[in-house]
Coordinates of C-alpha atoms in Angstrom, one line a residue:
M1 CA 65.4 155.6 81.8
T2 CA 66.3 157.6 78.8
P3 CA 63.7 158.5 76.2
N4 CA 63.1 156.3 73.2
V5 CA 63.9 159.3 71.1
A6 CA 67.4 159.5 72.6
S7 CA 70.1 161.5 71.0
V8 CA 70.6 160.0 67.5
S9 CA 73.1 162.6 66.7
S10 CA 75.2 165.1 68.6
G11 CA 75.1 167.3 65.6
P12 CA 72.5 166.6 62.9
S13 CA 73.0 167.6 59.3
R14 CA 70.5 169.6 57.4
R15 CA 68.9 166.4 56.3
S16 CA 68.5 165.1 59.8
F17 CA 66.8 168.4 60.8
L18 CA 64.4 168.1 57.9
A19 CA 63.6 164.6 58.8
S20 CA 62.8 165.4 62.4
T21 CA 61.2 168.9 62.4
A22 CA 57.8 167.4 62.9
V23 CA 56.0 164.1 62.8
A24 CA 52.5 163.1 61.9
A25 CA 50.0 161.6 64.3
A26 CA 47.0 160.4 62.4
A27 CA 46.0 158.2 59.5
V28 CA 45.8 159.4 55.9
A29 CA 42.5 160.3 54.5
G30 CA 40.7 157.6 52.4
G31 CA 41.1 157.1 48.7
M32 CA 42.6 154.5 46.4
P33 CA 46.3 153.7 46.4
L34 CA 48.6 155.1 43.7
L35 CA 51.3 152.5 43.2
T36 CA 52.5 153.4 39.7
A37 CA 52.0 157.1 39.5
C38 CA 54.8 157.4 36.9
G39 CA 55.3 153.7 36.1
E40 CA 57.7 151.2 37.5
S41 CA 61.4 151.8 37.7
D42 CA 64.0 149.4 36.1
S43 CA 64.5 147.8 39.5
G44 CA 60.9 146.8 39.6
S45 CA 60.0 149.0 42.6
R46 CA 56.8 151.1 42.5
E47 CA 56.7 154.8 42.8
G48 CA 54.0 156.8 44.6
T49 CA 52.3 155.9 47.9
T50 CA 49.8 153.5 49.4
S51 CA 47.0 155.0 51.5
G52 CA 43.4 154.6 52.6
K53 CA 41.9 151.1 52.8
A54 CA 44.7 149.6 50.8
A55 CA 47.2 150.7 53.5
D56 CA 44.9 149.5 56.2
K57 CA 45.1 145.9 54.9
L58 CA 48.8 145.9 55.3
L59 CA 49.0 147.3 58.8
P60 CA 49.7 145.3 62.0
T61 CA 46.9 145.1 64.5
Y62 CA 47.4 147.8 67.2
V63 CA 47.5 146.5 70.8
A64 CA 48.4 149.2 73.3
S65 CA 51.0 148.6 76.0
T66 CA 49.8 148.5 79.6
F67 CA 53.0 148.7 81.5
A68 CA 53.7 152.2 82.9
K69 CA 51.2 155.1 83.0
P70 CA 52.9 158.4 82.1
D71 CA 52.8 161.4 84.5
L72 CA 52.3 163.7 81.5
S73 CA 50.0 162.4 78.9
S74 CA 50.5 163.1 75.2
K75 CA 48.8 166.3 74.0
N76 CA 48.8 168.2 70.8
G77 CA 51.1 165.5 69.3
S78 CA 53.6 165.6 72.1
A79 CA 55.4 162.7 73.6
A80 CA 54.2 161.3 76.9
G81 CA 56.4 162.1 79.9
Y82 CA 57.5 160.2 83.0
T83 CA 58.7 162.5 85.8
G84 CA 58.6 160.0 88.7
K85 CA 61.2 157.4 89.6
V86 CA 60.8 153.9 88.5
D87 CA 61.0 151.0 91.0
L88 CA 64.0 149.3 89.4
A89 CA 63.5 146.3 91.5
A90 CA 60.0 145.8 90.3
L91 CA 60.5 146.2 86.5
S92 CA 58.3 144.1 84.3
T93 CA 59.4 141.8 81.5
S94 CA 57.6 142.6 78.3
V95 CA 58.7 139.4 76.6
P96 CA 58.6 136.5 79.1
E97 CA 59.8 134.0 76.5
K98 CA 62.8 134.6 74.2
L99 CA 61.6 134.8 70.6
A100 CA 65.0 134.6 69.0
T101 CA 66.8 131.3 68.4
G102 CA 70.4 132.6 68.7
A103 CA 71.1 132.2 65.0
P104 CA 73.7 134.7 63.6
L105 CA 72.3 138.1 62.6
K106 CA 74.2 140.9 60.9
I107 CA 72.9 144.4 61.4
M108 CA 74.2 147.6 59.8
A109 CA 73.3 150.9 61.6
P110 CA 74.6 154.4 61.8
L111 CA 76.5 155.5 64.9
W112 CA 77.6 158.9 66.0
G113 CA 80.8 158.9 68.0
T114 CA 83.3 156.1 68.8
P115 CA 81.8 152.7 68.2
P116 CA 82.0 150.1 70.9
K117 CA 84.4 147.2 70.4
P118 CA 82.8 144.0 68.9
G119 CA 81.9 141.6 71.7
C120 CA 81.7 144.4 74.3
A121 CA 79.7 143.8 77.5
Y122 CA 76.7 145.7 76.2
Y123 CA 76.4 143.6 73.1
K124 CA 77.0 140.3 74.9
A125 CA 74.4 141.2 77.6
G126 CA 71.9 142.2 74.9
D127 CA 72.3 138.9 73.1
A128 CA 71.9 137.0 76.3
A129 CA 68.7 138.9 77.2
A130 CA 67.1 138.8 73.8
G131 CA 68.3 135.4 72.7
T132 CA 70.1 136.8 69.7
K133 CA 73.6 136.6 68.2
I134 CA 74.2 139.9 66.5
T135 CA 77.2 141.2 64.7
W136 CA 76.9 145.0 64.7
Q137 CA 78.2 146.7 61.6
N138 CA 78.3 150.2 62.9
Q139 CA 78.9 153.0 60.3
D140 CA 79.8 156.6 60.8
G141 CA 76.4 158.5 61.0
Q142 CA 77.9 161.6 59.3
T143 CA 78.6 159.6 56.1
Y144 CA 76.0 156.9 56.5
G145 CA 74.2 157.8 53.3
E146 CA 77.3 157.1 51.2
K147 CA 77.8 153.7 52.9
L148 CA 74.1 152.9 52.6
G149 CA 74.0 153.7 48.9
A150 CA 77.1 151.6 48.3
V151 CA 75.7 148.6 50.2
L152 CA 72.4 148.7 48.5
A153 CA 74.1 148.8 45.1
S154 CA 76.1 145.7 46.0
S155 CA 75.1 142.0 46.1
S156 CA 76.1 141.7 49.7
I157 CA 73.5 143.2 52.1
P158 CA 73.5 142.6 55.9
D159 CA 70.5 140.7 57.3
M160 CA 69.1 143.9 58.8
V161 CA 69.8 147.5 57.8
V162 CA 68.7 150.8 59.6
V163 CA 67.4 153.3 57.0
P164 CA 66.9 156.9 58.1
D165 CA 64.4 159.0 56.2
W166 CA 67.0 161.8 55.5
E167 CA 69.1 159.3 53.6
L168 CA 66.3 158.5 51.2
T169 CA 67.8 160.4 48.3
G170 CA 69.0 159.6 44.9
K171 CA 68.6 155.9 44.0
I172 CA 68.2 154.8 47.6
P173 CA 64.3 154.9 47.7
N174 CA 64.0 152.6 44.8
A175 CA 66.7 150.3 46.1
V176 CA 64.7 150.0 49.4
T177 CA 61.8 148.5 47.6
A178 CA 64.0 146.3 45.5
K179 CA 66.3 145.0 48.2
F180 CA 64.2 144.7 51.4
M181 CA 61.5 142.2 52.0
D182 CA 57.8 142.5 52.5
L183 CA 57.1 141.9 56.3
G184 CA 53.4 141.6 55.8
P185 CA 53.4 137.8 56.0
Y186 CA 55.0 138.1 59.5
L187 CA 53.4 141.3 60.9
A188 CA 50.1 142.2 59.1
G189 CA 46.9 142.0 61.0
D190 CA 47.0 139.7 64.1
K191 CA 50.3 138.1 63.0
V192 CA 52.1 140.9 64.9
K193 CA 50.7 139.7 68.2
K194 CA 53.5 137.2 68.4
Y195 CA 55.7 140.4 68.9
P196 CA 53.7 142.4 71.5
N197 CA 56.0 145.4 71.6
L198 CA 55.8 145.8 67.9
A199 CA 52.0 145.5 68.2
A200 CA 52.1 148.5 70.6
I201 CA 53.7 150.7 68.0
P202 CA 51.1 153.3 66.8
S203 CA 49.4 152.5 63.5
D204 CA 50.4 155.8 62.0
A205 CA 54.1 154.9 62.3
W206 CA 53.4 151.6 60.5
R207 CA 51.5 153.4 57.8
V208 CA 54.6 155.4 56.7
S209 CA 56.6 152.1 56.8
I210 CA 54.9 151.0 53.6
F211 CA 57.4 151.2 50.7
G212 CA 56.4 150.2 47.2
G213 CA 53.1 148.8 48.2
A214 CA 54.5 146.5 51.0
L215 CA 55.2 146.8 54.7
R216 CA 59.1 146.9 54.6
G217 CA 60.1 149.0 57.5
I218 CA 60.0 148.5 61.3
P219 CA 59.6 152.0 62.6
M220 CA 60.9 154.2 65.3
P221 CA 57.8 156.3 66.0
A222 CA 58.2 160.0 67.0
A223 CA 56.1 162.8 68.4
S224 CA 54.4 164.9 65.8
V225 CA 55.7 168.3 67.0
P226 CA 59.0 170.0 65.9
N227 CA 62.1 168.3 67.2
I228 CA 64.3 171.3 66.6
V229 CA 64.4 173.7 69.5
P230 CA 65.6 177.3 69.6
F231 CA 67.7 176.8 72.8
Y232 CA 68.8 179.7 74.9
R233 CA 70.9 180.2 78.0
K234 CA 68.2 180.9 80.6
D235 CA 70.8 181.5 83.3
V236 CA 72.4 184.3 81.3
F237 CA 69.0 185.7 80.2
D238 CA 68.0 185.9 83.9
K239 CA 71.3 187.4 85.0
K240 CA 71.2 190.1 82.2
G241 CA 67.5 190.8 82.5
Y242 CA 66.9 189.8 78.9
T243 CA 63.4 189.2 77.7
V244 CA 62.8 186.2 75.4
P245 CA 62.0 187.7 72.0
K246 CA 58.5 187.3 70.6
S247 CA 59.0 188.4 66.9
A248 CA 61.7 188.4 64.3
D249 CA 62.4 192.1 64.8
E250 CA 62.6 191.7 68.6
F251 CA 65.1 188.8 68.1
L252 CA 67.3 191.0 65.9
G253 CA 67.1 193.9 68.4
W254 CA 67.9 191.6 71.3
A255 CA 70.8 190.0 69.4
K256 CA 72.4 193.4 68.7
E257 CA 72.2 194.2 72.4
A258 CA 73.5 190.9 73.6
T259 CA 76.5 190.7 71.2
S260 CA 79.9 191.9 72.4
A261 CA 82.8 190.8 70.2
K262 CA 85.1 192.4 72.8
A263 CA 83.8 190.1 75.5
K264 CA 83.7 187.2 73.0
V265 CA 79.9 186.8 73.3
W266 CA 77.7 186.6 70.3
A267 CA 73.9 186.3 70.3
C268 CA 73.5 183.2 68.3
A269 CA 74.5 180.5 65.8
D270 CA 73.2 180.0 62.3
M271 CA 69.4 180.2 63.0
R272 CA 68.1 178.8 59.6
W273 CA 66.5 175.8 61.2
S274 CA 64.5 177.8 63.7
A275 CA 63.8 180.5 61.2
A276 CA 61.9 177.9 59.1
G277 CA 59.4 177.6 62.0
I278 CA 59.3 181.3 62.8
F279 CA 58.4 182.1 59.2
G280 CA 56.1 179.1 58.6
V281 CA 58.2 177.5 55.9
L282 CA 57.0 174.1 54.7
P283 CA 59.4 171.2 55.5
A284 CA 61.5 169.8 52.8
G285 CA 61.0 166.4 51.2
P286 CA 57.6 164.9 50.3
P287 CA 55.9 167.0 53.1
G288 CA 57.2 170.1 51.3
W289 CA 54.2 170.0 48.9
N290 CA 51.0 171.5 49.9
I291 CA 47.7 172.7 48.4
G292 CA 47.1 176.2 49.6
D293 CA 43.9 178.1 50.3
D294 CA 43.9 179.2 46.6
G295 CA 43.7 175.5 45.6
K296 CA 47.2 175.5 44.0
L297 CA 49.7 172.8 44.7
T298 CA 53.1 174.4 45.4
Y299 CA 56.5 173.3 46.8
R300 CA 58.2 175.0 49.7
I301 CA 60.7 177.1 47.7
E302 CA 57.9 178.7 45.7
H303 CA 56.4 180.4 48.8
P304 CA 57.4 184.0 49.8
E305 CA 58.1 182.7 53.3
Y306 CA 61.0 180.7 51.9
L307 CA 62.9 183.7 50.8
E308 CA 61.8 185.7 53.8
H309 CA 63.2 183.3 56.4
L310 CA 66.6 183.3 54.5
E311 CA 66.6 187.0 54.3
W312 CA 66.0 187.3 58.0
V313 CA 68.9 185.0 58.8
R314 CA 71.1 186.9 56.4
K315 CA 70.3 190.1 58.5
L316 CA 71.6 188.3 61.6
F317 CA 74.9 187.5 59.9
A318 CA 75.1 191.0 58.4
A319 CA 74.6 192.5 61.9
G320 CA 77.5 190.6 63.3
V321 CA 75.5 188.9 65.9
V322 CA 76.4 185.4 64.7
H323 CA 79.5 183.8 66.1
P324 CA 82.5 184.0 63.6
D325 CA 82.9 180.2 63.7
D326 CA 79.3 179.7 62.8
K327 CA 79.8 182.1 59.9
A328 CA 82.8 180.0 58.8
N329 CA 80.6 176.9 59.3
T330 CA 83.2 175.2 61.5
G331 CA 83.2 173.6 64.9
D332 CA 80.2 172.7 67.1
P333 CA 77.7 175.5 68.1
A334 CA 76.7 173.4 71.1
Q335 CA 80.1 173.7 72.6
R336 CA 80.1 177.5 72.0
F337 CA 76.7 177.6 73.7
T338 CA 77.9 175.8 76.8
A339 CA 81.0 177.9 76.9
G340 CA 78.9 181.1 76.9
Q341 CA 80.2 182.3 73.6
I342 CA 76.7 182.2 72.0
L343 CA 73.4 182.5 73.9
V344 CA 71.0 180.9 71.4
Y345 CA 71.4 178.0 69.0
N346 CA 69.1 175.4 67.4
Q347 CA 69.4 171.7 67.8
N348 CA 67.3 168.6 68.2
M349 CA 65.5 168.2 71.5
S350 CA 67.9 165.6 72.9
D351 CA 70.3 168.5 73.7
W352 CA 68.0 169.7 76.4
Y353 CA 68.9 166.7 78.6
G354 CA 72.3 166.1 77.1
K355 CA 73.7 169.6 77.8
T356 CA 72.0 169.6 81.3
T357 CA 73.8 166.5 82.3
E358 CA 77.1 167.5 80.7
Q359 CA 77.2 170.8 82.6
A360 CA 75.7 169.6 85.9
Q361 CA 79.0 169.2 87.7
S362 CA 81.4 171.6 86.1
N363 CA 78.9 174.5 85.6
P364 CA 76.1 174.3 88.2
D365 CA 74.7 177.7 87.2
F366 CA 74.1 176.5 83.6
E367 CA 70.5 176.4 82.6
I368 CA 69.3 175.6 79.1
D369 CA 65.7 176.3 78.0
G370 CA 63.7 176.3 74.8
M371 CA 62.2 179.4 73.2
D372 CA 58.6 178.9 72.0
Y373 CA 58.3 179.4 68.3
F374 CA 56.7 182.8 67.4
G375 CA 55.4 184.1 64.2
A376 CA 57.7 186.4 62.3
D377 CA 55.3 189.3 62.9
G378 CA 54.8 188.5 66.6
G379 CA 51.6 186.5 66.1
D380 CA 51.1 182.8 66.4
P381 CA 53.5 180.6 64.5
T382 CA 52.6 178.1 61.8
L383 CA 54.3 174.8 62.3
Y384 CA 53.9 171.7 60.1
A385 CA 53.6 168.1 61.1
G386 CA 55.8 165.7 59.2
Q387 CA 55.9 161.9 59.3
P388 CA 55.1 159.7 62.3
A389 CA 58.4 157.8 61.8
S390 CA 61.7 158.8 60.2
I391 CA 63.9 155.8 60.9
W392 CA 63.3 152.2 60.0
S393 CA 65.1 148.9 60.3
M394 CA 64.6 146.6 57.3
I395 CA 65.3 143.0 56.5
R396 CA 67.0 142.0 53.3
K397 CA 65.0 140.3 50.6
G398 CA 65.7 136.6 50.4
A399 CA 66.5 136.2 54.1
S400 CA 65.6 132.8 55.6
K401 CA 62.6 132.4 57.8
E402 CA 64.8 131.9 60.8
T403 CA 66.7 135.1 60.0
V404 CA 63.5 137.1 59.6
E405 CA 62.1 135.8 62.9
N406 CA 65.4 136.5 64.7
A407 CA 65.4 140.1 63.3
L408 CA 61.8 140.6 64.3
A409 CA 62.6 139.3 67.8
A410 CA 65.5 141.8 68.1
A411 CA 63.2 144.6 67.0
N412 CA 60.5 143.5 69.5
F413 CA 63.1 143.6 72.3
A414 CA 64.3 147.0 71.2
A415 CA 60.7 148.3 71.2
A416 CA 60.1 147.5 74.8
P417 CA 58.1 150.2 76.6
Y418 CA 59.1 152.3 79.5
G419 CA 59.0 150.5 82.8
T420 CA 60.3 147.2 81.5
K421 CA 63.6 145.2 82.0
E422 CA 64.2 145.3 78.3
R423 CA 63.9 149.1 78.1
M424 CA 66.2 149.4 81.0
Y425 CA 68.8 147.3 79.2
V426 CA 68.5 149.2 75.9
D427 CA 68.9 152.5 77.6
Y428 CA 71.4 151.8 80.3
G429 CA 73.0 148.4 79.8
V430 CA 74.0 146.2 82.8
E431 CA 73.9 147.4 86.4
G432 CA 77.4 147.4 87.9
T433 CA 79.0 147.3 84.5
H434 CA 77.4 150.3 82.7
Y435 CA 75.6 152.1 85.5
T436 CA 75.0 152.4 89.2
V437 CA 71.9 153.3 91.1
K438 CA 71.9 156.3 93.4
D439 CA 68.8 157.4 95.3
G440 CA 66.7 155.2 92.9
V441 CA 68.2 156.8 89.8
P442 CA 70.4 154.9 87.3
I443 CA 73.6 156.8 86.4
K444 CA 75.9 155.7 83.6
N445 CA 79.6 155.3 84.3
D446 CA 82.3 155.9 81.7
R447 CA 81.9 152.5 80.2
G448 CA 78.2 152.9 79.9
L449 CA 78.6 156.2 78.1
Q450 CA 81.0 154.6 75.7
E451 CA 79.2 151.3 75.0
V452 CA 75.5 152.0 75.5
N453 CA 75.0 153.7 72.2
N454 CA 72.1 154.0 69.7
A455 CA 72.6 150.5 68.1
W456 CA 69.7 148.6 69.8
A457 CA 67.6 151.8 70.0
L458 CA 67.5 152.2 66.2
L459 CA 65.9 148.8 65.5
A460 CA 62.5 149.9 66.8
A461 CA 60.9 152.0 69.5
P462 CA 57.7 152.2 71.5
A463 CA 55.2 155.0 71.3
P464 CA 57.0 158.4 71.8
Y465 CA 57.9 159.2 75.4
L466 CA 60.4 161.3 77.4
A467 CA 61.9 160.3 80.7
H468 CA 64.9 161.5 82.6
P469 CA 64.8 160.2 86.2
D470 CA 67.9 162.1 87.2
F471 CA 66.5 165.4 85.8
P472 CA 62.7 165.1 85.9
E473 CA 62.2 168.8 85.4
V474 CA 63.9 168.5 82.0
T475 CA 61.3 165.9 81.1
R476 CA 58.5 168.2 82.2
K477 CA 60.0 171.2 80.3
Q478 CA 60.4 169.1 77.1
V479 CA 56.9 167.7 77.1
E480 CA 55.3 171.0 78.0
W481 CA 57.3 172.7 75.3
Q482 CA 56.1 170.1 72.8
Q483 CA 52.5 170.6 73.9
R484 CA 52.7 174.4 73.4
Q485 CA 54.2 174.1 70.0
G486 CA 51.8 171.4 69.0
A487 CA 48.9 173.8 69.4
F488 CA 50.0 175.6 66.3
M489 CA 50.7 172.5 64.0
K490 CA 49.1 172.1 60.6
K491 CA 49.1 169.2 58.3
T492 CA 50.3 169.4 54.7
S493 CA 48.5 167.7 51.8
T494 CA 51.1 164.9 51.9
Y495 CA 50.8 164.5 55.6
G496 CA 51.2 160.9 56.8
M497 CA 52.1 159.4 53.4
K498 CA 55.3 157.6 52.6
I499 CA 56.0 158.7 49.1
V500 CA 58.6 157.4 46.7
E501 CA 59.3 160.0 44.1
P502 CA 60.4 159.1 40.5
S503 CA 64.1 158.6 40.6
R504 CA 64.6 161.1 37.7
Y505 CA 63.8 163.9 40.1
A506 CA 66.2 162.6 42.8
T507 CA 68.7 165.5 42.6
L508 CA 66.2 168.2 41.6
S509 CA 66.5 170.1 44.9
S510 CA 69.9 169.1 45.9
Q511 CA 71.6 172.5 45.2
F512 CA 69.4 174.4 47.6
E513 CA 71.1 173.4 50.9
Q514 CA 74.5 174.8 49.9
L515 CA 72.8 177.8 48.2
E516 CA 71.0 178.6 51.5
I517 CA 74.2 178.3 53.5
D518 CA 76.0 180.7 51.1
F519 CA 73.2 183.2 50.8
V520 CA 72.6 183.8 54.5
R521 CA 76.4 184.4 54.9
G522 CA 76.3 187.0 52.2
N523 CA 78.2 184.9 49.6
K524 CA 75.3 184.6 47.2
K525 CA 72.7 187.1 46.0
L526 CA 68.9 186.9 46.2
S527 CA 68.9 186.7 42.4
D528 CA 71.0 183.5 42.7
I529 CA 68.2 181.9 44.7
Q530 CA 65.5 183.2 42.5
Q531 CA 67.3 181.9 39.4
A532 CA 67.7 178.5 41.1
I533 CA 64.0 178.4 41.8
S534 CA 63.3 179.2 38.1
T535 CA 65.7 176.5 37.0
W536 CA 64.1 174.0 39.4
K537 CA 60.7 174.7 37.8
S538 CA 62.0 174.3 34.2
S539 CA 64.2 171.3 35.0
G540 CA 61.5 169.2 36.4
G541 CA 59.8 171.0 39.2
D542 CA 56.6 171.7 37.2
K543 CA 56.5 168.1 36.0
L544 CA 57.0 166.8 39.5
R545 CA 54.0 169.0 40.5
D546 CA 51.9 167.3 37.9
W547 CA 53.0 163.9 39.4
Y548 CA 52.1 165.0 42.9
K549 CA 48.8 166.3 41.7
E550 CA 47.9 163.0 40.2
L551 CA 49.0 161.2 43.3
L552 CA 46.8 163.4 45.5
D553 CA 43.9 163.2 43.1
K554 CA 43.9 159.4 43.5
N555 CA 44.9 159.1 47.1
G556 CA 43.2 162.1 48.7
S557 CA 44.8 164.9 50.7
G558 CA 46.6 164.1 53.9
N559 CA 45.0 167.2 55.6

């Protein structure tokens, strides 16, 4: 079975990286909720956050799943790992009785790649197994934010909508609280026990599913450690005798040695994402605020590490060790990586398994591995935990009771734990149609690869785990990598809080992504970034700081 944190994107945007760099794993410290930190918006939604005892009252009762015991337990915020084969003939049923009524249900979700045809075998089998009748409105994941914004601004919203955290920009956060319903009457406290797989979702993931003072999101929980891995070609490193770098200077020195434009081999891709971890930069978004040892509340761009990590990446570009296509910001670095044109790139953890399977037949010597994060000076890194969930499915406000219960039944099916028939279907589809079994291992065929996408998987998920029965060593490497990185995680002051910022600050930081891209490539000067930081402060950054200070004073710090 594949992991519940399966590849959501073959090539995440900057926003998807920021949303998945790390995930929180514990409850927010006590304190009173701040529901109207800066007043209510015109839409009637409430800004701020809900924490402490007020949040506890809204949460579903947690009832742990007892299906399959992992071979590698969760440690330091890692996912659990399953390295053994599952007896496919003895899979359990997590929901013996179908909870859905078969009433029509329209679901909008992002999809990366070619969408399956409506009524395909995967969708038909899912409806039959779950008792649902779903019309999937798949949207291009690369432009999903635009579609999401347009739909939420309209009067016609599908029954259920998948909302990724990285799309919560502009007016979308306020629209979420205005357009999606409070699920508390169906899930709070013991009510969730009707949906046992939803009850087994960790409470921390539910805690960040509270928007505008109500439980509105059904979460996909995730491990609390970084999800972006500095991948390297271990087979090439071993062949060339390269030593994995342990500091920023060592990396630059190795990169110069490994690069040969004549041989069409460059050391790396754009390493901004990994550089953030190497230099200990705070994550973007609400987690980007933190109270330092000096007692001051500051945003990520105000710290010296922010400029330092960009200047280091700029050195890589200036030294000519970055592939020309990465400098031009075109194409797919992962393809250059598997072709041997670059030896290091950063991507979400799903590529560990994805690239291993992709290259297994055509390039048997290929071996991908993950560098451990190191501090820029060669010491221990500083990594930050983010949110315990970054994707939610939500039900439109005004939906009938039958529609709500059908949507919750679908989410309950999707959240089935490892070792169950439902999980097997979500991840692999139908035996004989989408996969075959060889030596006890399910293997997708071409139809399975095309149809069994992330549609069902985005509705909800069980507690974080990793499992690749065809490549169990990949599972072991992934979990052990997470455990090692997790030992260096810290919590920010906004750790574990789902915060809706005032909409007037929605575009305050929007210019920095493109500015960073241009600066590291030598197209902008350091003074341009320094001026942007100064403008950010005077245009609302300092006022937003006051807003966060009030929020933290009333809610308590997350760390």
